[in-house]
C-alpha cells in the first residue's frame, strides 16, 4: 500500500475509533477514556485534556505503542498540543520506527517540539527508512519540506 493510501486508512481508522469512543465517554470526569484501549481515536480525544498528568502518561505510552496508527496519532497530539516533554519519547520512537507514515508524524512532532537538535534524528530516520523517495500525505517531497519548514535557514 502506498504511504498516501496508508494515511487514508489510518485517518479512517482514527475517525471510526473516535466515533465509537465518543459514545463511551459520559458526562463525568472522563476517566472512562483513560481506561479504554489505546487507539487513534482515544489519542485524539485525549488531546483536549493534556493538562492532566494521567493523560500525558497515556500519550507517552501511545508514542511507544506497537501499532503505527497509534504512534502516529500520539505523535500528532504531542505536536498540536505543544507537549515539549514528549520530545525524548518521540526521539526514541523515531530512532526505532519502521513505518514511514508514523516516522513522518514523529519527525514533524520532534522538529516542532525540539527544534534544531532534532535535525540529526530526522536525517537519521530518513537515511534508515529510505524516505527520500516516499511521498507522505500526497506530498512527493514530504521530508524535504519538513526540514525546510521546521529549520528555516534565514
Coordinates of N, CA and C in Angstrom, one line a residue:
X1 N 0.8 -1.2 0.0 CA 0.0 0.0 0.0 C 0.9 1.2 0.0
X2 N 0.5 2.2 -0.8 CA 1.3 3.5 -0.8 C 1.2 4.2 0.5
X3 N 2.2 5.1 0.8 CA 2.1 5.9 2.0 C 0.8 6.7 2.1
X4 N 0.4 7.3 1.0 CA -0.8 8.1 1.0 C -2.1 7.2 1.2
X5 N -2.0 6.0 0.7 CA -3.1 5.0 1.0 C -3.1 4.6 2.4
X6 N -1.9 4.4 3.0 CA -1.8 4.1 4.4 C -2.4 5.2 5.3
X7 N -2.1 6.5 4.8 CA -2.5 7.6 5.6 C -4.0 7.7 5.6
X8 N -4.7 7.4 4.4 CA -6.1 7.4 4.4 C -6.7 6.3 5.2
X9 N -6.1 5.2 5.2 CA -6.5 4.1 6.1 C -6.4 4.4 7.5
X10 N -5.3 5.1 7.9 CA -5.1 5.5 9.3 C -6.1 6.5 9.7
X11 N -6.4 7.5 8.8 CA -7.4 8.5 9.1 C -8.7 7.9 9.3
X12 N -9.1 7.0 8.4 CA -10.4 6.3 8.5 C -10.5 5.5 9.8
X13 N -9.5 4.8 10.2 CA -9.5 4.1 11.5 C -9.6 5.0 12.6
X14 N -8.9 6.2 12.6 CA -9.0 7.2 13.6 C -10.4 7.7 13.8
X15 N -11.0 8.0 12.7 CA -12.4 8.6 12.7 C -13.4 7.6 13.3
X16 N -13.3 6.3 12.8 CA -14.2 5.3 13.3 C -13.9 5.0 14.8
X17 N -12.7 5.0 15.2 CA -12.4 4.8 16.6 C -12.9 5.9 17.4
X18 N -12.8 7.1 16.9 CA -13.2 8.3 17.7 C -14.8 8.2 17.8
X19 N -15.5 7.9 16.8 CA -16.9 7.8 16.8 C -17.3 6.8 17.9
X20 N -16.7 5.6 17.9 CA -17.1 4.6 18.9 C -16.6 5.0 20.3
X21 N -15.5 5.8 20.4 CA -15.1 6.2 21.7 C -15.9 7.3 22.3
X22 N -16.4 8.2 21.4 CA -17.2 9.3 21.9 C -18.4 8.8 22.6
X23 N -19.1 7.8 22.1 CA -20.2 7.2 22.8 C -19.9 6.6 24.1
X24 N -18.7 6.3 24.4 CA -18.3 5.6 25.7 C -18.0 6.7 26.7
X25 N -17.7 7.9 26.3 CA -17.4 9.0 27.3 C -18.6 9.6 27.8
X26 N -18.8 9.5 29.1 CA -20.1 10.1 29.6 C -19.8 11.4 30.3
X27 N -20.8 12.0 30.9 CA -20.7 13.3 31.4 C -19.9 13.5 32.7
X28 N -19.3 12.4 33.2 CA -18.5 12.5 34.4 C -17.1 13.2 34.0
X29 N -16.1 12.9 34.8 CA -14.8 13.5 34.6 C -14.0 12.9 33.4
X30 N -14.6 11.9 32.7 CA -13.9 11.3 31.6 C -12.9 10.3 31.9
X31 N -12.9 9.8 33.1 CA -11.9 8.7 33.5 C -12.1 7.4 32.7
X32 N -13.3 7.2 32.2 CA -13.6 6.1 31.3 C -12.6 6.1 30.1
X33 N -12.4 7.3 29.6 CA -11.5 7.4 28.4 C -10.1 6.9 28.7
X34 N -9.6 7.1 29.9 CA -8.3 6.7 30.3 C -8.2 5.2 30.5
X35 N -9.3 4.5 30.7 CA -9.3 3.1 30.8 C -9.5 2.3 29.5
X36 N -9.8 3.0 28.4 CA -10.1 2.4 27.2 C -8.8 2.0 26.5
X37 N -8.8 0.9 25.7 CA -7.6 0.5 25.0 C -7.1 1.7 24.1
X38 N -5.8 1.8 23.9 CA -5.2 2.8 23.1 C -5.7 2.6 21.6
X39 N -6.0 3.7 21.0 CA -6.4 3.7 19.6 C -6.2 5.1 19.1
X40 N -6.2 5.3 17.8 CA -6.0 6.7 17.3 C -7.2 7.6 17.8
X41 N -8.4 7.1 17.9 CA -9.5 7.8 18.4 C -9.3 8.3 19.8
X42 N -8.8 7.4 20.7 CA -8.6 7.7 22.1 C -7.5 8.8 22.1
X43 N -6.5 8.6 21.3 CA -5.4 9.7 21.3 C -6.0 11.0 20.9
X44 N -6.9 11.1 19.9 CA -7.5 12.3 19.5 C -8.3 12.9 20.6
X45 N -9.1 12.1 21.3 CA -9.9 12.6 22.4 C -9.1 13.1 23.6
X46 N -7.9 12.5 23.8 CA -7.0 12.9 24.9 C -6.4 14.3 24.7
X47 N -6.4 14.7 23.4 CA -5.8 16.0 23.0 C -6.4 17.2 23.8
X48 N -7.7 17.0 24.1 CA -8.4 18.1 24.8 C -8.1 18.2 26.3
X49 N -7.3 17.2 26.8 CA -7.1 17.1 28.3 C -5.6 17.0 28.6
X50 N -4.8 17.6 27.9 CA -3.3 17.4 28.1 C -2.8 18.1 29.3
X51 N -3.6 18.8 30.0 CA -3.1 19.4 31.3 C -3.1 18.4 32.4
X52 N -3.7 17.2 32.2 CA -3.8 16.2 33.2 C -2.7 15.2 33.2
X53 N -2.0 15.0 34.3 CA -0.8 14.0 34.3 C -1.1 12.6 33.7
X54 N -2.3 12.1 34.1 CA -2.7 10.7 33.6 C -2.8 10.7 32.1
X55 N -3.3 11.8 31.5 CA -3.5 11.9 30.1 C -2.1 12.0 29.4
X56 N -1.2 12.8 30.0 CA 0.2 12.8 29.4 C 0.8 11.5 29.4
X57 N 0.6 10.7 30.5 CA 1.2 9.4 30.5 C 0.6 8.5 29.4
X58 N -0.7 8.6 29.2 CA -1.3 7.8 28.1 C -0.7 8.1 26.7
X59 N -0.5 9.4 26.5 CA 0.0 9.9 25.2 C 1.5 9.4 25.1
X60 N 2.2 9.4 26.2 CA 3.6 8.9 26.2 C 3.6 7.4 25.8
X61 N 2.7 6.7 26.4 CA 2.6 5.2 26.1 C 2.2 5.0 24.7
X62 N 1.3 5.9 24.2 CA 0.9 5.8 22.8 C 2.0 6.0 21.8
X63 N 3.0 6.9 22.1 CA 4.1 7.1 21.3 C 5.0 5.8 21.1
X64 N 4.9 5.0 22.1 CA 5.7 3.7 22.1 C 4.9 2.5 21.7
X65 N 3.6 2.7 21.4 CA 2.7 1.6 21.1 C 3.2 0.7 19.9
X66 N 2.9 -0.6 19.9 CA 3.3 -1.4 18.8 C 2.6 -1.1 17.5
X67 N 1.5 -0.5 17.5 CA 0.7 -0.2 16.3 C 1.1 1.2 15.7
X68 N 1.5 1.2 14.4 CA 1.9 2.5 13.8 C 0.8 3.6 13.8
X69 N -0.4 3.2 13.7 CA -1.5 4.2 13.6 C -1.7 4.8 15.0
X70 N -1.4 4.1 16.1 CA -1.5 4.7 17.4 C -0.3 5.6 17.6
X71 N 0.9 5.2 17.2 CA 2.1 6.0 17.3 C 1.9 7.3 16.5
X72 N 1.4 7.2 15.3 CA 1.1 8.4 14.5 C 0.2 9.4 15.2
X73 N -0.9 8.9 15.7 CA -1.9 9.7 16.4 C -1.3 10.3 17.7
X74 N -0.6 9.6 18.4 CA 0.0 10.1 19.7 C 1.1 11.2 19.3
X75 N 1.9 11.0 18.3 CA 2.8 12.0 17.9 C 2.1 13.3 17.4
X76 N 1.0 13.1 16.7 CA 0.3 14.3 16.2 C -0.3 15.0 17.4
X77 N -0.8 14.3 18.4 CA -1.3 15.0 19.6 C -0.2 15.8 20.3
X78 N 0.9 15.1 20.5 CA 2.1 15.8 21.1 C 2.5 17.0 20.4
X79 N 2.4 17.0 19.1 CA 2.8 18.1 18.2 C 1.8 19.2 18.4
X80 N 0.5 19.0 18.1 CA -0.5 20.1 18.1 C -0.8 20.6 19.5
X81 N -0.5 19.8 20.6 CA -0.7 20.3 21.9 C 0.6 20.9 22.5
X82 N 1.6 20.9 21.7 CA 2.9 21.5 22.1 C 3.5 20.9 23.4
X83 N 3.5 19.6 23.4 CA 4.0 18.9 24.6 C 5.5 18.6 24.5
X84 N 6.2 19.6 24.8 CA 7.7 19.5 24.7 C 8.3 18.4 25.5
X85 N 7.6 18.0 26.6 CA 8.1 16.9 27.5 C 8.1 15.6 26.7
X86 N 7.4 15.5 25.6 CA 7.3 14.3 24.8 C 8.5 14.1 23.9
X87 N 9.3 15.1 23.8 CA 10.5 15.1 22.8 C 11.4 13.9 23.0
X88 N 11.8 13.5 24.2 CA 12.6 12.3 24.4 C 11.9 11.0 23.9
X89 N 10.7 10.9 24.2 CA 9.9 9.7 23.8 C 9.8 9.7 22.3
X90 N 9.6 10.8 21.7 CA 9.5 10.9 20.2 C 10.8 10.6 19.6
X91 N 11.9 11.1 20.2 CA 13.2 10.8 19.6 C 13.5 9.3 19.6
X92 N 13.1 8.6 20.7 CA 13.3 7.2 20.8 C 12.5 6.5 19.8
X93 N 11.2 6.9 19.7 CA 10.3 6.2 18.8 C 10.8 6.4 17.3
X94 N 11.2 7.6 17.0 CA 11.7 7.9 15.6 C 13.0 7.0 15.3
X95 N 13.8 6.9 16.3 CA 15.0 6.1 16.1 C 14.8 4.6 15.9
X96 N 13.6 4.1 16.3 CA 13.3 2.7 16.2 C 12.2 2.5 15.1
X97 N 11.7 3.6 14.5 CA 10.5 3.5 13.7 C 10.7 2.6 12.4
X98 N 9.8 1.8 12.0 CA 9.8 1.0 10.8 C 8.7 1.4 9.8
X99 N 7.8 2.2 10.3 CA 6.7 2.6 9.4 C 6.9 4.1 8.9
X100 N 6.9 4.3 7.6 CA 7.2 5.6 7.1 C 6.2 6.7 7.5
X101 N 4.9 6.3 7.5 CA 3.9 7.3 7.9 C 4.0 7.7 9.3
X102 N 4.3 6.7 10.2 CA 4.4 7.0 11.6 C 5.7 7.9 11.8
X103 N 6.8 7.5 11.1 CA 8.0 8.3 11.2 C 7.8 9.7 10.8
X104 N 6.9 9.9 9.8 CA 6.6 11.3 9.4 C 6.0 12.1 10.5
X105 N 5.0 11.5 11.2 CA 4.4 12.2 12.3 C 5.3 12.4 13.4
X106 N 6.1 11.4 13.7 CA 7.1 11.6 14.8 C 8.2 12.6 14.5
X107 N 8.6 12.7 13.2 CA 9.6 13.6 12.8 C 9.0 15.1 12.9
X108 N 7.8 15.2 12.4 CA 7.2 16.5 12.5 C 7.1 17.0 13.9
X109 N 6.6 16.1 14.8 CA 6.4 16.5 16.2 C 7.8 16.8 16.8
X110 N 8.8 16.0 16.6 CA 10.1 16.2 17.2 C 10.7 17.5 16.7
X111 N 10.6 17.8 15.4 CA 11.1 19.0 14.9 C 10.4 20.2 15.5
X112 N 9.1 20.2 15.6 CA 8.3 21.3 16.2 C 8.6 21.5 17.7
X113 N 8.8 20.4 18.4 CA 9.0 20.5 19.9 C 10.4 20.7 20.3
X114 N 11.4 20.2 19.5 CA 12.8 20.2 19.9 C 13.6 21.1 19.1
X115 N 13.1 21.6 17.9 CA 13.9 22.5 17.1 C 15.1 21.9 16.5
X116 N 16.2 22.7 16.3 CA 17.4 22.3 15.6 C 18.0 21.0 16.2
X117 N 18.0 20.7 17.5 CA 18.6 19.5 17.9 C 18.0 18.2 17.3
X118 N 16.8 18.4 16.7 CA 16.1 17.2 16.1 C 16.6 16.9 14.7
X119 N 17.4 17.8 14.1 CA 17.8 17.7 12.7 C 18.5 16.3 12.5
X120 N 19.4 16.0 13.4 CA 20.2 14.8 13.2 C 19.3 13.6 13.3
X121 N 18.3 13.6 14.2 CA 17.4 12.5 14.3 C 16.5 12.3 13.1
X122 N 16.0 13.4 12.5 CA 15.2 13.4 11.3 C 16.0 12.8 10.2
X123 N 17.2 13.3 10.0 CA 18.1 12.9 8.9 C 18.4 11.4 9.1
X124 N 18.7 10.9 10.3 CA 19.0 9.5 10.5 C 17.8 8.7 10.1
X125 N 16.6 9.1 10.5 CA 15.4 8.3 10.1 C 15.2 8.3 8.6
X126 N 15.4 9.4 8.0 CA 15.3 9.5 6.5 C 16.3 8.5 5.9
X127 N 17.5 8.5 6.4 CA 18.5 7.5 5.8 C 18.2 6.1 6.1
X128 N 17.7 5.8 7.3 CA 17.4 4.4 7.7 C 16.2 3.9 6.9
X129 N 15.2 4.7 6.8 CA 13.9 4.3 6.2 C 13.9 4.5 4.6
X130 N 14.9 5.1 4.1 CA 15.0 5.3 2.7 C 13.8 6.2 2.2
X131 N 13.5 7.2 3.0 CA 12.3 8.0 2.8 C 12.4 9.1 1.7
X132 N 13.6 9.3 1.2 CA 13.7 10.4 0.2 C 12.8 10.2 -1.0
X133 N 12.4 9.0 -1.3 CA 11.6 8.7 -2.5 C 10.1 8.4 -2.1
X134 N 9.8 8.4 -0.8 CA 8.5 8.0 -0.3 C 7.6 9.2 0.0
X135 N 6.6 9.5 -0.8 CA 5.7 10.6 -0.5 C 4.8 10.3 0.7
X136 N 4.5 11.3 1.5 CA 3.6 11.1 2.6 C 2.6 12.2 2.5
X137 N 1.4 11.9 2.8 CA 0.2 12.8 2.7 C 0.1 13.4 1.3
X138 N 0.5 12.6 0.3 CA 0.5 13.0 -1.1 C 1.5 14.0 -1.5
X139 N 2.4 14.3 -0.6 CA 3.5 15.3 -0.9 C 4.7 14.5 -1.4
X140 N 5.1 14.8 -2.6 CA 6.3 14.0 -3.1 C 7.6 14.2 -2.4
X141 N 7.7 15.4 -1.8 CA 9.0 15.7 -1.1 C 8.7 16.0 0.4
X142 N 7.9 15.2 1.0 CA 7.5 15.5 2.4 C 8.7 15.8 3.3
X143 N 9.7 15.0 3.2 CA 10.8 15.1 4.1 C 11.6 16.4 3.9
X144 N 11.8 16.7 2.6 CA 12.5 18.0 2.3 C 11.7 19.2 2.8
X145 N 10.4 19.1 2.6 CA 9.5 20.2 3.0 C 9.5 20.3 4.6
X146 N 9.5 19.2 5.2 CA 9.6 19.1 6.7 C 10.8 19.8 7.2
X147 N 12.0 19.5 6.6 CA 13.2 20.1 7.0 C 13.3 21.6 6.7
X148 N 12.8 22.0 5.5 CA 12.8 23.4 5.1 C 11.9 24.2 6.0
X149 N 10.7 23.7 6.4 CA 9.8 24.4 7.2 C 10.1 24.4 8.7
X150 N 10.7 23.3 9.1 CA 11.0 23.2 10.6 C 12.3 23.9 10.9
X151 N 13.2 24.0 10.0 CA 14.5 24.6 10.2 C 14.9 25.6 9.1
X152 N 14.2 26.7 9.1 CA 14.5 27.7 8.0 C 15.9 28.2 8.2
X153 N 16.5 28.5 7.0 CA 17.9 28.9 7.0 C 18.1 30.4 7.1
X154 N 17.0 31.2 7.0 CA 17.2 32.7 7.1 C 17.2 33.2 8.5

